[in-house]
Amino acid sequence: MKKNKALYSDRQVLDYVYFLVSGNVSLVKSNENGENKVIFLLNSGAIINEPLMRKNTSGIECWGFEDAKILRISFKTFDKIMAKDYILTRNCMLFMEKRIRRLYRQLKNSTSTNIEKKLAAKLYRLGTLYGIENVQDKFILINLNLTVTYLAKMLGYQRETVSRSIKLLSEKTIILLKDRKFYIDMEKARQFFKK
């Protein structure tokens, strides 16, 4: 799958369970104004869509964040495999539970906190998933080609608002933007969004 190409769209009838073998994909939901919000950024090893879908209709869109390899298995075949393999079925349920818990956390964070705290929390999360430690200083490189526009879509804010928040977090030395890459001081970020 190529970067910026859709694997499937919202309300599309799907016949397959998709697994991300390599690369990253975004799960995106559009609002009534047609603006996209990134719900999840998935990395290799993830189940992209729900393995147990009601009427096989997607509730979200999937787009390539970067070039990715995807494995697909028909629902019919996957259902037969799950019927014979308890461990696989249990792992699918655990995966879905983890995704639901992440949605709960996103919902909690979307209501009460200010934009700077949301941004710090999101970058902290990306730092835990995609971070590369730098032995020279306390900043961790978020090893993704992130843009301000993409972060705005992740947070559900306008690009300009996120840009101002990035500047504020930079002034507080919580994050560093260097050569179009984001670096984060994980401890400072955690303390900032927890208070």
XYZ file of C-alpha atoms in Angstrom:
195
model
C 0.000 0.000 0.000
C 1.346 3.417 -0.952
C 1.629 6.492 1.263
C -1.517 8.695 1.245
C -3.623 6.001 -0.475
C -6.828 4.625 1.043
C -7.114 0.952 1.944
C -10.834 1.344 2.616
C -13.310 4.117 3.347
C -15.945 4.786 5.992
C -19.082 2.624 5.655
C -17.464 0.447 3.016
C -18.435 -3.227 3.043
C -15.271 -5.208 3.750
C -14.578 -8.845 2.971
C -11.194 -9.089 4.668
C -9.401 -8.746 7.976
C -6.287 -6.638 7.370
C -2.986 -7.041 9.222
C -0.170 -4.505 9.049
C 3.054 -6.368 8.245
C 5.317 -3.315 7.926
C 5.031 0.461 7.757
C 2.403 2.707 9.357
C -1.245 3.443 8.553
C -3.718 5.986 9.925
C -7.275 5.208 10.976
C -9.260 8.357 10.243
C -12.828 9.501 10.958
C -14.444 12.455 9.168
C -16.757 14.848 10.982
C -19.902 16.483 9.594
C -17.790 19.311 8.098
C -15.620 16.849 6.185
C -12.589 17.451 8.415
C -10.529 14.365 9.203
C -9.431 13.343 12.696
C -6.731 10.708 13.062
C -8.017 8.219 15.615
C -5.052 5.830 15.550
C -1.621 5.653 13.967
C -0.885 1.930 13.683
C 2.505 0.287 13.271
C 3.610 -3.167 12.117
C 1.948 -6.129 13.799
C -1.414 -4.399 14.268
C -4.803 -5.641 13.175
C -6.077 -2.768 11.052
C -9.816 -3.373 11.129
C -11.981 -5.292 13.574
C -11.752 -9.070 13.042
C -15.376 -9.483 14.176
C -17.341 -6.913 12.223
C -21.077 -6.416 12.275
C -22.341 -6.742 8.700
C -18.706 -6.331 7.541
C -19.107 -2.541 7.319
C -16.187 -0.331 8.268
C -16.760 2.494 10.730
C -13.584 4.359 9.849
C -11.187 5.050 6.965
C -7.688 3.609 6.607
C -4.935 5.596 4.871
C -1.244 4.901 4.330
C 0.876 7.130 6.581
C 3.871 5.745 4.712
C 4.379 2.834 2.320
C 3.135 -0.317 4.038
C 2.825 -4.060 3.500
C -0.570 -5.481 4.368
C -1.771 -9.056 4.736
C -5.451 -9.737 4.148
C -7.505 -12.794 5.086
C -11.148 -13.207 4.156
C -13.599 -12.922 7.053
C -14.959 -16.348 6.180
C -11.525 -17.982 6.392
C -10.550 -16.009 9.499
C -13.808 -17.001 11.195
C -13.062 -20.695 10.535
C -9.516 -20.313 11.879
C -10.763 -18.532 15.023
C -13.361 -21.257 15.621
C -10.515 -23.783 15.879
C -7.913 -21.645 17.659
C -8.818 -20.376 21.133
C -5.509 -18.532 21.617
C -5.981 -16.564 18.384
C -9.560 -15.696 19.358
C -8.447 -14.587 22.823
C -5.611 -12.475 21.382
C -8.051 -10.781 18.989
C -10.301 -9.956 21.930
C -7.339 -8.618 23.945
C -6.288 -6.497 20.970
C -9.798 -5.053 20.681
C -9.909 -4.430 24.449
C -6.637 -2.467 24.209
C -8.029 -0.414 21.317
C -11.237 0.328 23.257
C -9.211 1.424 26.303
C -7.179 3.773 24.088
C -10.457 5.239 22.798
C -11.630 5.767 26.390
C -8.380 7.619 27.135
C -8.761 9.747 24.000
C -12.328 10.577 24.968
C -11.244 11.578 28.481
C -8.431 13.739 27.111
C -10.639 15.392 24.507
C -12.952 17.062 26.995
C -11.109 18.544 29.936
C -7.522 19.331 29.047
C -6.140 22.305 27.177
C -4.486 21.989 23.790
C -0.915 22.181 25.109
C -1.522 19.286 27.507
C -3.206 17.254 24.753
C -0.289 17.890 22.414
C 2.272 16.979 25.100
C 0.336 13.774 25.882
C 0.084 12.845 22.181
C 3.784 13.450 21.568
C 4.604 11.506 24.748
C 2.548 8.573 23.422
C 4.292 8.764 20.044
C 7.628 8.953 21.873
C 6.880 5.703 23.719
C 5.887 3.957 20.471
C 8.345 5.432 17.962
C 11.037 7.066 20.108
C 14.770 6.664 19.614
C 16.898 7.621 22.611
C 19.714 10.088 22.207
C 22.631 9.332 24.527
C 23.920 12.923 24.303
C 20.883 14.618 25.843
C 17.534 13.943 27.477
C 15.464 14.368 24.288
C 14.023 11.405 22.412
C 13.590 11.535 18.634
C 10.070 10.618 17.494
C 11.056 8.536 14.476
C 8.126 9.478 12.236
C 7.692 11.986 9.438
C 5.249 14.063 11.474
C 3.885 17.343 10.209
C 2.016 20.051 12.077
C -0.969 19.344 9.801
C -0.942 15.644 10.735
C -0.686 16.456 14.459
C -3.641 18.831 14.041
C -5.633 15.971 12.498
C -4.647 13.706 15.383
C -5.826 16.251 17.941
C -8.846 17.573 16.054
C -7.654 21.196 16.025
C -6.785 23.733 13.357
C -3.189 23.702 12.130
C -2.563 27.259 13.384
C -3.700 26.367 16.924
C -1.368 23.357 17.032
C 1.469 25.455 15.617
C 1.085 27.964 18.481
C 1.036 25.103 21.008
C 4.208 23.631 19.514
C 5.891 27.017 19.959
C 4.731 27.169 23.599
C 5.994 23.623 24.358
C 9.296 24.501 22.650
C 9.688 27.585 24.848
C 9.157 25.366 27.908
C 11.841 22.981 26.494
C 9.381 20.083 26.556
C 9.824 19.530 22.833
C 12.384 20.466 20.235
C 11.737 20.815 16.508
C 14.953 20.324 14.525
C 15.308 19.538 10.799
C 11.534 18.890 10.569
C 11.819 16.209 13.278
C 10.191 16.237 16.703
C 12.240 15.572 19.841
C 10.629 15.249 23.262
C 11.823 15.358 26.854
C 9.673 12.462 28.082
C 9.898 13.324 31.777
C 9.059 17.002 31.309
C 6.186 16.109 28.971
C 4.759 13.576 31.438
C 4.924 16.060 34.306
C 3.347 18.765 32.137
C 0.284 16.837 30.969
C -0.247 15.092 34.320
C -0.479 18.319 36.365
